[in-house]
Short mmCIF file of C-alpha atoms in Angstrom, two decimals:
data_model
loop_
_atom_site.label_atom_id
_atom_site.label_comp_id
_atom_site.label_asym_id
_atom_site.label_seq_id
_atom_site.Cartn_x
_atom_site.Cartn_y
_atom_site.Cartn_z
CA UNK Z 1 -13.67 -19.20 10.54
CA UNK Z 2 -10.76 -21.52 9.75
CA UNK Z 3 -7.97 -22.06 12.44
CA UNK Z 4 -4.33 -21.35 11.11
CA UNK Z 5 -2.14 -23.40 10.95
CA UNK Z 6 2.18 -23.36 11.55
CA UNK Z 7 2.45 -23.24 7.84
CA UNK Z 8 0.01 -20.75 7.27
CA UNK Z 9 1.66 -17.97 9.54
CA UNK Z 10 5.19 -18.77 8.30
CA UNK Z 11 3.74 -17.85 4.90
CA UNK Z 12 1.91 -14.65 6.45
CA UNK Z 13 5.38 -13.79 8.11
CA UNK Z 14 7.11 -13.98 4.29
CA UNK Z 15 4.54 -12.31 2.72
CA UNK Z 16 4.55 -9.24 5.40
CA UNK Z 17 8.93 -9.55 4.94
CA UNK Z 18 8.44 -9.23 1.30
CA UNK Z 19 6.16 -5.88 1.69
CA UNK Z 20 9.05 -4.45 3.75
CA UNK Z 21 11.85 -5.80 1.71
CA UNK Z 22 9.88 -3.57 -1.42
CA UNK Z 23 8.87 -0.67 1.08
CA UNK Z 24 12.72 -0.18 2.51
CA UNK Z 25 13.84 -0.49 -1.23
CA UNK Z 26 11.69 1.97 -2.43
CA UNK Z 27 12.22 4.30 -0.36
CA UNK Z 28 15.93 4.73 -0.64
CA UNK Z 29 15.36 4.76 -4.45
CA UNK Z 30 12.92 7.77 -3.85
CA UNK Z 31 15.36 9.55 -1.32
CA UNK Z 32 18.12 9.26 -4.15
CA UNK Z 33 16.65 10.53 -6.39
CA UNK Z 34 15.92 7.52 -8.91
CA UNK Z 35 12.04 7.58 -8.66
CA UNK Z 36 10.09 10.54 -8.76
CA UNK Z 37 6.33 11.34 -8.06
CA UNK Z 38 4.11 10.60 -4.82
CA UNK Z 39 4.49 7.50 -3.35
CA UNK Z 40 3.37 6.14 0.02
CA UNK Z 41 5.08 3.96 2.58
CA UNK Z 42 3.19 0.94 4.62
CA UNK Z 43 6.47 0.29 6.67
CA UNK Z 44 4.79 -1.14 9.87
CA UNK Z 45 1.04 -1.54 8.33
CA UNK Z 46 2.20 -4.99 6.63
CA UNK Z 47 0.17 -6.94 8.99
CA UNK Z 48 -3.06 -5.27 7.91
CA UNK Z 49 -2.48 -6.14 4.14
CA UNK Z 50 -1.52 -9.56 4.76
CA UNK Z 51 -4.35 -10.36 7.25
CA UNK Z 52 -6.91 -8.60 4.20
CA UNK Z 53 -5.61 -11.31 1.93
CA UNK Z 54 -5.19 -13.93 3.99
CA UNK Z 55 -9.24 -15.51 3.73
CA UNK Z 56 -8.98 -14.53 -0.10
CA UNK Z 57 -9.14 -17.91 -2.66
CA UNK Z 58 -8.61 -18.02 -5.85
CA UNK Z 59 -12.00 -17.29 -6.75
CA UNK Z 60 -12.10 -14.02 -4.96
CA UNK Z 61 -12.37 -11.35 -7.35
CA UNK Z 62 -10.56 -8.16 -6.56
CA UNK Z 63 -10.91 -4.27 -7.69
CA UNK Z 64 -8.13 -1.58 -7.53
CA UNK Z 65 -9.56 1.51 -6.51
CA UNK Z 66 -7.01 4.71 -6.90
CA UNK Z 67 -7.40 8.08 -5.40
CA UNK Z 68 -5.59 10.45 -6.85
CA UNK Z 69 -4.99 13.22 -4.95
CA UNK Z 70 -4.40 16.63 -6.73
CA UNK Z 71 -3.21 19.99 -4.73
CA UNK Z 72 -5.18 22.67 -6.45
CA UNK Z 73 -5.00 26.72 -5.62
CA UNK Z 74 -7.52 28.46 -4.16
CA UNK Z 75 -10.35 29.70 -6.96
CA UNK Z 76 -11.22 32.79 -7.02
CA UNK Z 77 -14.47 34.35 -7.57
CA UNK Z 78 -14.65 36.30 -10.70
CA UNK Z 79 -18.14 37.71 -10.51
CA UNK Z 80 -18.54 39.78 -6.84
CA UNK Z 81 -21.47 41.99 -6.35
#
């Protein structure tokens, strides 16, 4: 494991400011209205994501994964005996 240096966790610091800068933003564009559909906040989680990345190089390879969560009603049973 590599030691850190000064320059490493000023760029940490920006990335983890730039997460929030987006976050805050997004947010009050969802509370007025201007984007619509589920969306979810990592206000005060930004150190996790950096510190994921932080080890990555450029020949990391990455993969997205998505959950998409769907709120479905009940089903009901059609054949009761």
């Amino acid at each position: 494991m590599s030691k850190l240096t000064k320059t490493d966790y000023l760029e940490m610091f920006v990335k983890m400011q730039q997460i929030r800068d987006v976050d805050m933003t997004l947010n009050k564009l969802v509370r007025r209205g201007f984007v619509q559909g589920m969306t979810h906040f990592s206000v005060g989680e930004e150190a996790a994501s950096v510190g994921a990345i932080q080890p990555l190089t450029d020949q990391d390879i990455i993969f997205q994964i998505t959950v998409v969560m769907v709120r479905q009603l009940p089903k009901v049973s059609i054949l009761r005996r």
